[in-house]
Amino acid sequence: MTTLTLERIVDEAMAILATDGEAGLAMRQLATRLDVTPMALYRYVRDRDALLVELVERVSADITLPERAGTAREHAVNLALTLHDFLREHPWMIRLITTGRLASPAGLQFSEGFLTCATESGLDRTSAFVFYRSMFATILGQATITHAKSQHATTGLPERATVAAPPLVSDLMDDWAALDAAATPEAVFRAVAAILPLT
């Protein structure tokens, strides 16, 4: 029998995340896969949240923040793309980030980066925080869309949605797929970063 270690627990939990996502990670299932009792796991992690913290720390070690180049707007876009790409690789983290319970030091570097971009652009504390929150919300939404598209190819709106579409949506119907393709993560992040005043 292989010795149980925190590293082995985290390795197996990562394997579960890869196949079943965060919702599929249960301590009992993990114990079964490791051929131990659930109580054995609790010698290493106090509960599921503590295990999730370990998992966040594991994957966050791979984050490399972009070097500062260009304007605050450009840097904000680069930060957003880096976090988006990270979340595309680890989609199970999207829901965890939205709860705010499991923030990691590496993750807070993105918050720091967006706040820095905002304050360097002359925004006050409140406006800087709104900018940071807007970027995070946009990144989480875009990462969710990117992940969903990777799972289910779509070419436009479903037919049932187009039957009684409102006028502006209806007007875009023929070009919807092309417009959707043009709304890349970078294009979306640039639109939000344009909130920052040019300095």
PDB file of C-alpha atoms in Angstrom:
ATOM      1  CA  MET A   1       0.000   0.000   0.000  1.00  0.00           C
ATOM      2  CA  THR A   2       1.329   3.430  -0.992  1.00  0.00           C
ATOM      3  CA  THR A   3       1.881   5.883   1.849  1.00  0.00           C
ATOM      4  CA  LEU A   4      -0.712   8.620   2.030  1.00  0.00           C
ATOM      5  CA  THR A   5       0.732  12.117   1.707  1.00  0.00           C
ATOM      6  CA  LEU A   6      -0.724  15.548   1.092  1.00  0.00           C
ATOM      7  CA  GLU A   7       0.936  15.576  -2.327  1.00  0.00           C
ATOM      8  CA  ARG A   8      -0.735  12.269  -3.245  1.00  0.00           C
ATOM      9  CA  ILE A   9      -4.112  13.556  -2.033  1.00  0.00           C
ATOM     10  CA  VAL A  10      -3.757  16.713  -4.115  1.00  0.00           C
ATOM     11  CA  ASP A  11      -2.601  14.710  -7.175  1.00  0.00           C
ATOM     12  CA  GLU A  12      -5.693  12.487  -6.984  1.00  0.00           C
ATOM     13  CA  ALA A  13      -7.987  15.458  -6.366  1.00  0.00           C
ATOM     14  CA  MET A  14      -6.521  17.125  -9.468  1.00  0.00           C
ATOM     15  CA  ALA A  15      -7.339  13.991 -11.462  1.00  0.00           C
ATOM     16  CA  ILE A  16     -10.945  14.145 -10.242  1.00  0.00           C
ATOM     17  CA  LEU A  17     -11.180  17.821 -11.172  1.00  0.00           C
ATOM     18  CA  ALA A  18      -9.922  17.033 -14.672  1.00  0.00           C
ATOM     19  CA  THR A  19     -12.706  14.523 -15.282  1.00  0.00           C
ATOM     20  CA  ASP A  20     -15.595  15.610 -13.043  1.00  0.00           C
ATOM     21  CA  GLY A  21     -14.981  19.285 -12.298  1.00  0.00           C
ATOM     22  CA  GLU A  22     -15.124  20.937  -8.902  1.00  0.00           C
ATOM     23  CA  ALA A  23     -18.690  19.786  -8.238  1.00  0.00           C
ATOM     24  CA  GLY A  24     -17.559  16.168  -8.590  1.00  0.00           C
ATOM     25  CA  LEU A  25     -14.894  16.435  -5.911  1.00  0.00           C
ATOM     26  CA  ALA A  26     -16.148  14.719  -2.768  1.00  0.00           C
ATOM     27  CA  MET A  27     -14.024  13.597   0.163  1.00  0.00           C
ATOM     28  CA  ARG A  28     -15.622  10.143   0.254  1.00  0.00           C
ATOM     29  CA  GLN A  29     -14.980   9.574  -3.463  1.00  0.00           C
ATOM     30  CA  LEU A  30     -11.414  10.833  -3.077  1.00  0.00           C
ATOM     31  CA  ALA A  31     -10.814   8.462  -0.154  1.00  0.00           C
ATOM     32  CA  THR A  32     -12.144   5.540  -2.202  1.00  0.00           C
ATOM     33  CA  ARG A  33      -9.836   6.360  -5.098  1.00  0.00           C
ATOM     34  CA  LEU A  34      -6.892   6.562  -2.695  1.00  0.00           C
ATOM     35  CA  ASP A  35      -7.971   3.307  -1.002  1.00  0.00           C
ATOM     36  CA  VAL A  36      -8.169   4.916   2.437  1.00  0.00           C
ATOM     37  CA  THR A  37     -10.941   5.863   4.833  1.00  0.00           C
ATOM     38  CA  PRO A  38     -12.342   9.401   4.659  1.00  0.00           C
ATOM     39  CA  MET A  39     -10.983   9.980   8.189  1.00  0.00           C
ATOM     40  CA  ALA A  40      -7.459   9.358   6.876  1.00  0.00           C
ATOM     41  CA  LEU A  41      -7.821  12.387   4.586  1.00  0.00           C
ATOM     42  CA  TYR A  42      -8.748  14.620   7.510  1.00  0.00           C
ATOM     43  CA  ARG A  43      -5.292  14.110   9.011  1.00  0.00           C
ATOM     44  CA  TYR A  44      -3.966  16.129   6.075  1.00  0.00           C
ATOM     45  CA  VAL A  45      -6.825  18.533   5.270  1.00  0.00           C
ATOM     46  CA  ARG A  46      -9.440  19.611   7.801  1.00  0.00           C
ATOM     47  CA  ASP A  47     -12.306  19.698   5.251  1.00  0.00           C
ATOM     48  CA  ARG A  48     -13.173  20.045   1.575  1.00  0.00           C
ATOM     49  CA  ASP A  49     -12.504  23.797   1.588  1.00  0.00           C
ATOM     50  CA  ALA A  50      -9.009  23.196   2.972  1.00  0.00           C
ATOM     51  CA  LEU A  51      -8.438  20.701   0.152  1.00  0.00           C
ATOM     52  CA  LEU A  52      -9.660  23.280  -2.379  1.00  0.00           C
ATOM     53  CA  VAL A  53      -7.176  25.795  -0.951  1.00  0.00           C
ATOM     54  CA  GLU A  54      -4.404  23.240  -1.526  1.00  0.00           C
ATOM     55  CA  LEU A  55      -5.608  22.749  -5.105  1.00  0.00           C
ATOM     56  CA  VAL A  56      -5.762  26.490  -5.739  1.00  0.00           C
ATOM     57  CA  GLU A  57      -2.238  26.864  -4.356  1.00  0.00           C
ATOM     58  CA  ARG A  58      -1.020  24.022  -6.588  1.00  0.00           C
ATOM     59  CA  VAL A  59      -2.356  25.458  -9.837  1.00  0.00           C
ATOM     60  CA  SER A  60      -1.638  29.088  -8.879  1.00  0.00           C
ATOM     61  CA  ALA A  61       2.061  28.244  -8.692  1.00  0.00           C
ATOM     62  CA  ASP A  62       1.953  28.067 -12.511  1.00  0.00           C
ATOM     63  CA  ILE A  63       0.781  31.669 -12.949  1.00  0.00           C
ATOM     64  CA  THR A  64       3.281  34.020 -14.540  1.00  0.00           C
ATOM     65  CA  LEU A  65       2.111  37.616 -14.576  1.00  0.00           C
ATOM     66  CA  PRO A  66       2.856  39.607 -17.711  1.00  0.00           C
ATOM     67  CA  GLU A  67       5.608  42.169 -17.494  1.00  0.00           C
ATOM     68  CA  ARG A  68       4.495  45.761 -17.567  1.00  0.00           C
ATOM     69  CA  ALA A  69       4.565  47.176 -21.076  1.00  0.00           C
ATOM     70  CA  GLY A  70       2.684  50.062 -22.634  1.00  0.00           C
ATOM     71  CA  THR A  71      -0.165  52.061 -21.159  1.00  0.00           C
ATOM     72  CA  ALA A  72      -2.278  51.164 -18.147  1.00  0.00           C
ATOM     73  CA  ARG A  73      -5.005  50.081 -20.594  1.00  0.00           C
ATOM     74  CA  GLU A  74      -2.595  47.743 -22.404  1.00  0.00           C
ATOM     75  CA  HIS A  75      -1.353  46.264 -19.153  1.00  0.00           C
ATOM     76  CA  ALA A  76      -4.915  45.711 -17.921  1.00  0.00           C
ATOM     77  CA  VAL A  77      -5.709  43.824 -21.144  1.00  0.00           C
ATOM     78  CA  ASN A  78      -2.563  41.696 -20.772  1.00  0.00           C
ATOM     79  CA  LEU A  79      -3.451  40.888 -17.160  1.00  0.00           C
ATOM     80  CA  ALA A  80      -6.988  39.977 -18.212  1.00  0.00           C
ATOM     81  CA  LEU A  81      -5.776  37.701 -21.009  1.00  0.00           C
ATOM     82  CA  THR A  82      -3.356  35.959 -18.646  1.00  0.00           C
ATOM     83  CA  LEU A  83      -6.068  35.274 -16.075  1.00  0.00           C
ATOM     84  CA  HIS A  84      -8.549  34.249 -18.784  1.00  0.00           C
ATOM     85  CA  ASP A  85      -6.092  31.740 -20.256  1.00  0.00           C
ATOM     86  CA  PHE A  86      -5.348  30.371 -16.791  1.00  0.00           C
ATOM     87  CA  LEU A  87      -9.063  29.888 -16.096  1.00  0.00           C
ATOM     88  CA  ARG A  88      -9.519  28.256 -19.502  1.00  0.00           C
ATOM     89  CA  GLU A  89      -6.964  25.665 -18.368  1.00  0.00           C
ATOM     90  CA  HIS A  90      -8.601  25.319 -14.918  1.00  0.00           C
ATOM     91  CA  PRO A  91     -12.335  25.976 -15.450  1.00  0.00           C
ATOM     92  CA  TRP A  92     -13.176  24.504 -12.036  1.00  0.00           C
ATOM     93  CA  MET A  93     -11.665  27.645 -10.503  1.00  0.00           C
ATOM     94  CA  ILE A  94     -14.236  29.984 -12.074  1.00  0.00           C
ATOM     95  CA  ARG A  95     -16.927  29.202  -9.497  1.00  0.00           C
ATOM     96  CA  LEU A  96     -14.427  29.255  -6.642  1.00  0.00           C
ATOM     97  CA  ILE A  97     -13.252  32.735  -7.585  1.00  0.00           C
ATOM     98  CA  THR A  98     -16.815  34.025  -7.664  1.00  0.00           C
ATOM     99  CA  THR A  99     -17.364  32.936  -4.061  1.00  0.00           C
ATOM    100  CA  GLY A 100     -14.314  34.903  -2.866  1.00  0.00           C
ATOM    101  CA  ARG A 101     -13.664  32.294  -0.156  1.00  0.00           C
ATOM    102  CA  LEU A 102     -10.502  30.824  -1.592  1.00  0.00           C
ATOM    103  CA  ALA A 103      -8.410  33.751  -2.771  1.00  0.00           C
ATOM    104  CA  SER A 104      -4.762  32.891  -3.259  1.00  0.00           C
ATOM    105  CA  PRO A 105      -1.731  35.178  -3.017  1.00  0.00           C
ATOM    106  CA  ALA A 106      -1.112  34.621  -6.739  1.00  0.00           C
ATOM    107  CA  GLY A 107      -4.719  35.532  -7.540  1.00  0.00           C
ATOM    108  CA  LEU A 108      -4.490  38.724  -5.508  1.00  0.00           C
ATOM    109  CA  GLN A 109      -1.635  39.836  -7.763  1.00  0.00           C
ATOM    110  CA  PHE A 110      -4.243  40.277 -10.512  1.00  0.00           C
ATOM    111  CA  SER A 111      -6.350  42.428  -8.189  1.00  0.00           C
ATOM    112  CA  GLU A 112      -3.246  44.464  -7.385  1.00  0.00           C
ATOM    113  CA  GLY A 113      -2.464  44.825 -11.078  1.00  0.00           C
ATOM    114  CA  PHE A 114      -5.918  46.084 -12.023  1.00  0.00           C
ATOM    115  CA  LEU A 115      -6.013  48.468  -9.060  1.00  0.00           C
ATOM    116  CA  THR A 116      -2.571  49.777 -10.030  1.00  0.00           C
ATOM    117  CA  CYS A 117      -3.677  50.370 -13.621  1.00  0.00           C
ATOM    118  CA  ALA A 118      -6.723  52.254 -12.364  1.00  0.00           C
ATOM    119  CA  THR A 119      -4.887  54.434  -9.847  1.00  0.00           C
ATOM    120  CA  GLU A 120      -2.116  55.233 -12.340  1.00  0.00           C
ATOM    121  CA  SER A 121      -4.852  56.404 -14.707  1.00  0.00           C
ATOM    122  CA  GLY A 122      -6.065  58.866 -12.086  1.00  0.00           C
ATOM    123  CA  LEU A 123      -9.131  57.043 -10.761  1.00  0.00           C
ATOM    124  CA  ASP A 124     -10.028  57.552  -7.109  1.00  0.00           C
ATOM    125  CA  ARG A 125     -10.259  54.572  -4.717  1.00  0.00           C
ATOM    126  CA  THR A 126     -13.935  53.889  -5.357  1.00  0.00           C
ATOM    127  CA  SER A 127     -13.634  54.150  -9.144  1.00  0.00           C
ATOM    128  CA  ALA A 128     -10.456  52.046  -9.096  1.00  0.00           C
ATOM    129  CA  PHE A 129     -12.284  49.321  -7.180  1.00  0.00           C
ATOM    130  CA  VAL A 130     -15.217  49.448  -9.625  1.00  0.00           C
ATOM    131  CA  PHE A 131     -12.732  49.086 -12.507  1.00  0.00           C
ATOM    132  CA  TYR A 132     -11.052  46.101 -10.824  1.00  0.00           C
ATOM    133  CA  ARG A 133     -14.451  44.489 -10.164  1.00  0.00           C
ATOM    134  CA  SER A 134     -15.573  45.160 -13.751  1.00  0.00           C
ATOM    135  CA  MET A 135     -12.454  43.501 -15.137  1.00  0.00           C
ATOM    136  CA  PHE A 136     -12.829  40.470 -12.860  1.00  0.00           C
ATOM    137  CA  ALA A 137     -16.517  40.058 -13.698  1.00  0.00           C
ATOM    138  CA  THR A 138     -15.725  40.319 -17.407  1.00  0.00           C
ATOM    139  CA  ILE A 139     -12.872  37.808 -17.163  1.00  0.00           C
ATOM    140  CA  LEU A 140     -15.020  35.311 -15.263  1.00  0.00           C
ATOM    141  CA  GLY A 141     -17.850  35.721 -17.759  1.00  0.00           C
ATOM    142  CA  GLN A 142     -15.562  35.453 -20.777  1.00  0.00           C
ATOM    143  CA  ALA A 143     -13.770  32.409 -19.319  1.00  0.00           C
ATOM    144  CA  THR A 144     -17.161  30.768 -18.755  1.00  0.00           C
ATOM    145  CA  ILE A 145     -18.153  31.477 -22.364  1.00  0.00           C
ATOM    146  CA  THR A 146     -14.794  30.260 -23.695  1.00  0.00           C
ATOM    147  CA  HIS A 147     -15.073  27.044 -21.697  1.00  0.00           C
ATOM    148  CA  ALA A 148     -18.675  26.472 -22.805  1.00  0.00           C
ATOM    149  CA  LYS A 149     -17.707  26.999 -26.461  1.00  0.00           C
ATOM    150  CA  SER A 150     -14.905  24.466 -26.101  1.00  0.00           C
ATOM    151  CA  GLN A 151     -17.456  21.912 -24.876  1.00  0.00           C
ATOM    152  CA  HIS A 152     -20.290  22.700 -27.310  1.00  0.00           C
ATOM    153  CA  ALA A 153     -19.681  24.251 -30.706  1.00  0.00           C
ATOM    154  CA  THR A 154     -22.250  26.913 -31.518  1.00  0.00           C
ATOM    155  CA  THR A 155     -22.689  28.908 -34.704  1.00  0.00           C
ATOM    156  CA  GLY A 156     -25.335  31.377 -33.623  1.00  0.00           C
ATOM    157  CA  LEU A 157     -28.502  31.779 -31.646  1.00  0.00           C
ATOM    158  CA  PRO A 158     -30.833  28.789 -31.397  1.00  0.00           C
ATOM    159  CA  GLU A 159     -33.772  28.991 -33.797  1.00  0.00           C
ATOM    160  CA  ARG A 160     -36.362  29.075 -30.991  1.00  0.00           C
ATOM    161  CA  ALA A 161     -34.725  32.290 -29.685  1.00  0.00           C
ATOM    162  CA  THR A 162     -34.893  34.014 -33.054  1.00  0.00           C
ATOM    163  CA  VAL A 163     -38.632  33.616 -33.670  1.00  0.00           C
ATOM    164  CA  ALA A 164     -39.655  36.738 -31.755  1.00  0.00           C
ATOM    165  CA  ALA A 165     -36.282  38.411 -31.318  1.00  0.00           C
ATOM    166  CA  PRO A 166     -36.265  42.107 -30.367  1.00  0.00           C
ATOM    167  CA  PRO A 167     -35.492  44.472 -33.269  1.00  0.00           C
ATOM    168  CA  LEU A 168     -31.784  45.151 -32.682  1.00  0.00           C
ATOM    169  CA  VAL A 169     -31.047  41.472 -32.074  1.00  0.00           C
ATOM    170  CA  SER A 170     -33.101  40.555 -35.130  1.00  0.00           C
ATOM    171  CA  ASP A 171     -31.130  43.045 -37.217  1.00  0.00           C
ATOM    172  CA  LEU A 172     -27.867  41.284 -36.233  1.00  0.00           C
ATOM    173  CA  MET A 173     -29.184  37.763 -36.817  1.00  0.00           C
ATOM    174  CA  ASP A 174     -27.530  37.144 -40.198  1.00  0.00           C
ATOM    175  CA  ASP A 175     -24.163  38.345 -38.884  1.00  0.00           C
ATOM    176  CA  TRP A 176     -24.434  36.858 -35.385  1.00  0.00           C
ATOM    177  CA  ALA A 177     -21.835  34.111 -35.868  1.00  0.00           C
ATOM    178  CA  ALA A 178     -19.311  36.511 -37.438  1.00  0.00           C
ATOM    179  CA  LEU A 179     -19.879  39.111 -34.731  1.00  0.00           C
ATOM    180  CA  ASP A 180     -19.517  36.447 -32.056  1.00  0.00           C
ATOM    181  CA  ALA A 181     -16.229  35.290 -33.602  1.00  0.00           C
ATOM    182  CA  ALA A 182     -14.963  38.881 -33.654  1.00  0.00           C
ATOM    183  CA  ALA A 183     -15.841  39.344 -29.952  1.00  0.00           C
ATOM    184  CA  THR A 184     -12.625  37.610 -28.880  1.00  0.00           C
ATOM    185  CA  PRO A 185     -11.516  37.740 -25.253  1.00  0.00           C
ATOM    186  CA  GLU A 186      -8.977  40.399 -26.215  1.00  0.00           C
ATOM    187  CA  ALA A 187     -11.622  42.543 -27.939  1.00  0.00           C
ATOM    188  CA  VAL A 188     -13.925  42.245 -24.925  1.00  0.00           C
ATOM    189  CA  PHE A 189     -11.147  43.112 -22.457  1.00  0.00           C
ATOM    190  CA  ARG A 190     -10.087  46.095 -24.574  1.00  0.00           C
ATOM    191  CA  ALA A 191     -13.643  47.414 -24.449  1.00  0.00           C
ATOM    192  CA  VAL A 192     -13.661  47.260 -20.648  1.00  0.00           C
ATOM    193  CA  ALA A 193     -10.111  48.627 -20.327  1.00  0.00           C
ATOM    194  CA  ALA A 194     -11.240  51.662 -22.366  1.00  0.00           C
ATOM    195  CA  ILE A 195     -12.928  52.801 -19.134  1.00  0.00           C
ATOM    196  CA  LEU A 196      -9.477  53.933 -18.001  1.00  0.00           C
ATOM    197  CA  PRO A 197      -8.615  57.515 -18.906  1.00  0.00           C
ATOM    198  CA  LEU A 198      -5.603  57.816 -21.194  1.00  0.00           C
ATOM    199  CA  THR A 199      -2.727  59.397 -19.294  1.00  0.00           C
TER     200      THR A 199
END
